[in-house]
GROMACS .gro file of C-alpha atoms in nm:
model
  248
    1UNK     CA    1   0.955  -7.069   6.315
    2UNK     CA    2   0.592  -7.021   6.432
    3UNK     CA    3   0.303  -7.142   6.279
    4UNK     CA    4   0.120  -7.399   6.517
    5UNK     CA    5   0.016  -7.720   6.368
    6UNK     CA    6  -0.223  -7.980   6.504
    7UNK     CA    7  -0.076  -8.106   6.833
    8UNK     CA    8   0.058  -8.475   6.834
    9UNK     CA    9  -0.054  -8.667   7.147
   10UNK     CA   10   0.132  -8.994   7.028
   11UNK     CA   11   0.490  -8.821   6.997
   12UNK     CA   12   0.689  -8.675   6.724
   13UNK     CA   13   0.619  -8.856   6.354
   14UNK     CA   14   0.823  -9.157   6.279
   15UNK     CA   15   1.210  -9.074   6.145
   16UNK     CA   16   1.314  -9.277   5.870
   17UNK     CA   17   1.646  -9.462   5.924
   18UNK     CA   18   1.817  -9.243   5.665
   19UNK     CA   19   1.778  -8.939   5.879
   20UNK     CA   20   1.866  -9.102   6.189
   21UNK     CA   21   2.196  -9.093   6.399
   22UNK     CA   22   2.274  -8.696   6.429
   23UNK     CA   23   2.588  -8.654   6.578
   24UNK     CA   24   2.515  -8.488   6.903
   25UNK     CA   25   2.687  -8.394   7.231
   26UNK     CA   26   2.622  -8.219   7.524
   27UNK     CA   27   2.852  -7.920   7.576
   28UNK     CA   28   2.719  -7.786   7.900
   29UNK     CA   29   2.420  -7.823   8.173
   30UNK     CA   30   2.375  -7.495   8.319
   31UNK     CA   31   2.000  -7.431   8.293
   32UNK     CA   32   1.869  -7.596   8.636
   33UNK     CA   33   1.568  -7.386   8.661
   34UNK     CA   34   1.454  -7.432   8.304
   35UNK     CA   35   1.574  -7.816   8.330
   36UNK     CA   36   1.726  -7.746   7.997
   37UNK     CA   37   2.063  -7.844   7.798
   38UNK     CA   38   2.259  -7.673   7.557
   39UNK     CA   39   2.379  -7.933   7.290
   40UNK     CA   40   2.572  -7.930   6.970
   41UNK     CA   41   2.535  -8.144   6.662
   42UNK     CA   42   2.684  -8.162   6.299
   43UNK     CA   43   2.460  -8.149   6.017
   44UNK     CA   44   2.546  -8.120   5.642
   45UNK     CA   45   2.911  -7.952   5.731
   46UNK     CA   46   2.732  -7.706   5.988
   47UNK     CA   47   2.818  -7.681   6.355
   48UNK     CA   48   2.498  -7.613   6.518
   49UNK     CA   49   2.342  -7.586   6.858
   50UNK     CA   50   1.981  -7.672   7.021
   51UNK     CA   51   1.846  -7.650   7.358
   52UNK     CA   52   1.653  -7.914   7.504
   53UNK     CA   53   1.393  -7.878   7.816
   54UNK     CA   54   1.323  -8.252   7.938
   55UNK     CA   55   1.036  -8.152   8.099
   56UNK     CA   56   0.896  -8.498   8.213
   57UNK     CA   57   0.543  -8.616   8.286
   58UNK     CA   58   0.299  -8.381   8.444
   59UNK     CA   59   0.406  -8.062   8.218
   60UNK     CA   60   0.181  -7.910   7.955
   61UNK     CA   61   0.257  -7.649   7.702
   62UNK     CA   62   0.086  -7.380   7.502
   63UNK     CA   63   0.309  -7.294   7.209
   64UNK     CA   64   0.292  -7.159   6.851
   65UNK     CA   65   0.580  -7.424   6.777
   66UNK     CA   66   0.613  -7.560   6.449
   67UNK     CA   67   0.620  -7.923   6.604
   68UNK     CA   68   0.373  -7.993   6.892
   69UNK     CA   69   0.214  -7.654   6.874
   70UNK     CA   70  -0.125  -7.575   7.068
   71UNK     CA   71  -0.197  -7.700   7.428
   72UNK     CA   72  -0.136  -8.018   7.564
   73UNK     CA   73   0.105  -8.247   7.768
   74UNK     CA   74   0.427  -8.220   7.648
   75UNK     CA   75   0.730  -8.407   7.803
   76UNK     CA   76   1.023  -8.198   7.609
   77UNK     CA   77   1.075  -7.895   7.421
   78UNK     CA   78   1.346  -7.843   7.157
   79UNK     CA   79   1.477  -7.511   7.037
   80UNK     CA   80   1.718  -7.619   6.727
   81UNK     CA   81   1.934  -7.394   6.532
   82UNK     CA   82   1.925  -7.411   6.127
   83UNK     CA   83   2.161  -7.285   5.874
   84UNK     CA   84   2.065  -6.941   5.723
   85UNK     CA   85   1.861  -7.007   5.394
   86UNK     CA   86   1.718  -7.318   5.544
   87UNK     CA   87   1.644  -7.571   5.275
   88UNK     CA   88   1.412  -7.817   5.388
   89UNK     CA   89   1.017  -7.831   5.357
   90UNK     CA   90   0.958  -8.052   5.630
   91UNK     CA   91   1.070  -7.858   5.966
   92UNK     CA   92   0.839  -8.087   6.187
   93UNK     CA   93   1.027  -8.402   6.062
   94UNK     CA   94   1.355  -8.228   6.101
   95UNK     CA   95   1.305  -8.154   6.446
   96UNK     CA   96   1.152  -8.499   6.495
   97UNK     CA   97   1.488  -8.627   6.364
   98UNK     CA   98   1.678  -8.422   6.625
   99UNK     CA   99   1.454  -8.511   6.902
  100UNK     CA  100   1.500  -8.901   6.821
  101UNK     CA  101   1.881  -8.839   6.825
  102UNK     CA  102   1.854  -8.691   7.190
  103UNK     CA  103   1.634  -8.996   7.300
  104UNK     CA  104   1.332  -8.771   7.360
  105UNK     CA  105   1.009  -8.966   7.379
  106UNK     CA  106   0.645  -8.901   7.405
  107UNK     CA  107   0.462  -8.561   7.281
  108UNK     CA  108   0.687  -8.259   7.273
  109UNK     CA  109   0.722  -7.927   7.103
  110UNK     CA  110   0.964  -7.810   6.855
  111UNK     CA  111   1.090  -7.460   6.752
  112UNK     CA  112   1.354  -7.339   6.506
  113UNK     CA  113   1.585  -7.064   6.441
  114UNK     CA  114   1.877  -6.941   6.239
  115UNK     CA  115   2.002  -6.730   6.526
  116UNK     CA  116   2.313  -6.871   6.723
  117UNK     CA  117   2.147  -7.078   7.004
  118UNK     CA  118   2.450  -7.088   7.197
  119UNK     CA  119   2.396  -6.707   7.263
  120UNK     CA  120   2.064  -6.760   7.425
  121UNK     CA  121   1.957  -6.496   7.699
  122UNK     CA  122   1.758  -6.574   8.024
  123UNK     CA  123   1.534  -6.364   8.247
  124UNK     CA  124   1.434  -6.509   8.612
  125UNK     CA  125   1.157  -6.359   8.820
  126UNK     CA  126   0.955  -6.495   9.108
  127UNK     CA  127   1.006  -6.871   9.017
  128UNK     CA  128   0.949  -6.787   8.626
  129UNK     CA  129   1.219  -6.828   8.381
  130UNK     CA  130   1.256  -6.703   8.035
  131UNK     CA  131   1.498  -6.812   7.756
  132UNK     CA  132   1.536  -6.632   7.451
  133UNK     CA  133   1.717  -6.704   7.113
  134UNK     CA  134   1.700  -6.358   6.944
  135UNK     CA  135   1.757  -6.347   6.553
  136UNK     CA  136   1.671  -6.024   6.409
  137UNK     CA  137   1.790  -6.019   6.064
  138UNK     CA  138   1.467  -5.994   5.920
  139UNK     CA  139   1.268  -5.764   6.118
  140UNK     CA  140   0.925  -5.564   6.108
  141UNK     CA  141   0.594  -5.482   6.237
  142UNK     CA  142   0.324  -5.717   6.287
  143UNK     CA  143   0.073  -5.491   6.089
  144UNK     CA  144   0.243  -5.494   5.740
  145UNK     CA  145   0.118  -5.420   5.406
  146UNK     CA  146   0.027  -5.712   5.140
  147UNK     CA  147   0.313  -5.644   4.970
  148UNK     CA  148   0.548  -5.663   5.281
  149UNK     CA  149   0.373  -6.000   5.417
  150UNK     CA  150   0.437  -6.137   5.046
  151UNK     CA  151   0.794  -6.087   5.066
  152UNK     CA  152   0.968  -6.437   5.108
  153UNK     CA  153   1.154  -6.440   5.446
  154UNK     CA  154   1.465  -6.642   5.558
  155UNK     CA  155   1.446  -6.793   5.924
  156UNK     CA  156   1.566  -6.530   6.179
  157UNK     CA  157   1.322  -6.570   6.451
  158UNK     CA  158   1.307  -6.487   6.814
  159UNK     CA  159   1.207  -6.815   7.014
  160UNK     CA  160   1.105  -6.749   7.352
  161UNK     CA  161   1.051  -7.058   7.619
  162UNK     CA  162   0.880  -6.962   7.957
  163UNK     CA  163   0.894  -7.213   8.245
  164UNK     CA  164   0.640  -7.169   8.540
  165UNK     CA  165   0.656  -7.367   8.885
  166UNK     CA  166   0.247  -7.335   8.894
  167UNK     CA  167  -0.027  -7.457   8.673
  168UNK     CA  168  -0.242  -7.224   8.478
  169UNK     CA  169  -0.591  -7.278   8.350
  170UNK     CA  170  -0.630  -7.314   7.982
  171UNK     CA  171  -0.725  -6.936   7.950
  172UNK     CA  172  -0.438  -6.830   8.143
  173UNK     CA  173  -0.193  -7.024   7.916
  174UNK     CA  174  -0.326  -6.832   7.621
  175UNK     CA  175  -0.312  -6.512   7.810
  176UNK     CA  176   0.058  -6.619   7.929
  177UNK     CA  177   0.144  -6.630   7.556
  178UNK     CA  178   0.014  -6.301   7.486
  179UNK     CA  179   0.166  -6.140   7.784
  180UNK     CA  180   0.499  -6.309   7.667
  181UNK     CA  181   0.433  -6.147   7.329
  182UNK     CA  182   0.370  -5.800   7.473
  183UNK     CA  183   0.706  -5.803   7.691
  184UNK     CA  184   0.879  -5.898   7.371
  185UNK     CA  185   0.774  -5.612   7.171
  186UNK     CA  186   0.831  -5.384   7.477
  187UNK     CA  187   1.179  -5.517   7.491
  188UNK     CA  188   1.259  -5.478   7.120
  189UNK     CA  189   1.152  -5.107   7.189
  190UNK     CA  190   1.358  -5.038   7.458
  191UNK     CA  191   1.665  -5.173   7.265
  192UNK     CA  192   1.600  -4.889   7.009
  193UNK     CA  193   1.455  -5.151   6.753
  194UNK     CA  194   1.185  -5.013   6.508
  195UNK     CA  195   0.994  -5.350   6.500
  196UNK     CA  196   0.757  -5.571   6.693
  197UNK     CA  197   0.948  -5.893   6.633
  198UNK     CA  198   1.010  -6.110   6.306
  199UNK     CA  199   0.792  -6.316   6.090
  200UNK     CA  200   0.879  -6.631   6.208
  201UNK     CA  201   0.867  -6.568   6.597
  202UNK     CA  202   0.746  -6.853   6.835
  203UNK     CA  203   0.647  -6.881   7.199
  204UNK     CA  204   0.625  -7.168   7.443
  205UNK     CA  205   0.489  -7.169   7.807
  206UNK     CA  206   0.524  -7.466   8.029
  207UNK     CA  207   0.368  -7.545   8.341
  208UNK     CA  208   0.266  -7.828   8.556
  209UNK     CA  209  -0.076  -7.994   8.476
  210UNK     CA  210  -0.354  -7.830   8.679
  211UNK     CA  211  -0.521  -8.033   8.929
  212UNK     CA  212  -0.864  -8.023   9.074
  213UNK     CA  213  -0.858  -7.644   9.135
  214UNK     CA  214  -0.794  -7.577   8.750
  215UNK     CA  215  -0.474  -7.385   8.805
  216UNK     CA  216  -0.426  -7.008   8.829
  217UNK     CA  217  -0.686  -6.843   8.628
  218UNK     CA  218  -0.492  -6.535   8.514
  219UNK     CA  219  -0.185  -6.464   8.326
  220UNK     CA  220  -0.225  -6.108   8.203
  221UNK     CA  221   0.076  -5.849   8.272
  222UNK     CA  222  -0.111  -5.727   8.568
  223UNK     CA  223  -0.176  -6.061   8.754
  224UNK     CA  224   0.075  -6.196   8.986
  225UNK     CA  225   0.214  -6.465   8.745
  226UNK     CA  226   0.158  -6.243   8.438
  227UNK     CA  227   0.376  -5.994   8.557
  228UNK     CA  228   0.647  -6.215   8.649
  229UNK     CA  229   0.636  -6.368   8.304
  230UNK     CA  230   0.641  -5.992   8.162
  231UNK     CA  231   0.963  -5.919   8.319
  232UNK     CA  232   1.149  -6.228   8.310
  233UNK     CA  233   1.043  -6.219   7.913
  234UNK     CA  234   1.165  -5.845   7.885
  235UNK     CA  235   1.500  -5.940   8.076
  236UNK     CA  236   1.577  -6.210   7.825
  237UNK     CA  237   1.479  -6.056   7.485
  238UNK     CA  238   1.632  -5.709   7.607
  239UNK     CA  239   1.959  -5.880   7.680
  240UNK     CA  240   1.958  -6.062   7.299
  241UNK     CA  241   1.805  -5.761   7.124
  242UNK     CA  242   2.089  -5.516   7.241
  243UNK     CA  243   2.364  -5.715   7.065
  244UNK     CA  244   2.164  -5.764   6.770
  245UNK     CA  245   2.096  -5.410   6.720
  246UNK     CA  246   2.437  -5.336   6.749
  247UNK     CA  247   2.551  -5.568   6.473
  248UNK     CA  248   2.271  -5.477   6.220
   0.00000   0.00000   0.00000
C-alpha cells in the first residue's frame, strides 16, 4: 500500500515478542537480477507469500512504501501479501515483524498488497529489472471526485519494484518513480483497462549510492535509463494486468 512515511534510518521499529516467530520458508530463489526471493509464510490460518530483495550495503531506494518510504539507504525491500479485508491498522509494524522473521536488519522499505505475490511478473531492459504484483480488484482513475475518493478501499494494489545497476541523483530517483508510474498507466490502458491504477499503488526504485559524480542526472522516459525503466515496467505490468482483466 502507498503513502510514504518518514524514512527510518535506524531500521524497522522494534517487534514485540508476541508478534515474532512467523512461520516462513523459502519456496524458490529465481530472481538473480533483482537479488530477490519468493517466500511463503502462514499467518492466522492464511497461506501468504512475500518477495524479499536483499540489497545489502551501498544501495539506496526512493519509494512511496508504507515502511521506509522516501529517499535513503535501504538494505532490503519487502513486498508482502496480506488477506483481503486486511484488519490491521499498523501495516508498518506488521512489515517489521515479517522483516524480523526473515532476519533482515538495517533500514528497509516495505510494501503490502492483497494480490497474489506468487503471481509476480517481471520486465527486463538494458540492466533494469522491474517486478510487479498486480491487484486490480479496486481500480479507478487518479483524478476522482470527492465522493469516489471518500469511498473505503480494500487493499488491491499494484506494487512495482525497480532495480538499476547505476546510481541516480536525487532528482533522477524522483523522476524514475514518475517514469515508472507513467509506464504503469500506459500498460493498464494497453491491457484494455479503463483505469490509471488502484488507490493504494506503490513504487520502489533501488539503485547504487552515487559517488562523487552524483549519479545519472536524468530518468525521464526519453533519457537512457528512464527509457529502460519505462519499458521494463510496461512489460511487467502489462503481463500482470492482462490476466487481471480477464478475471474481472
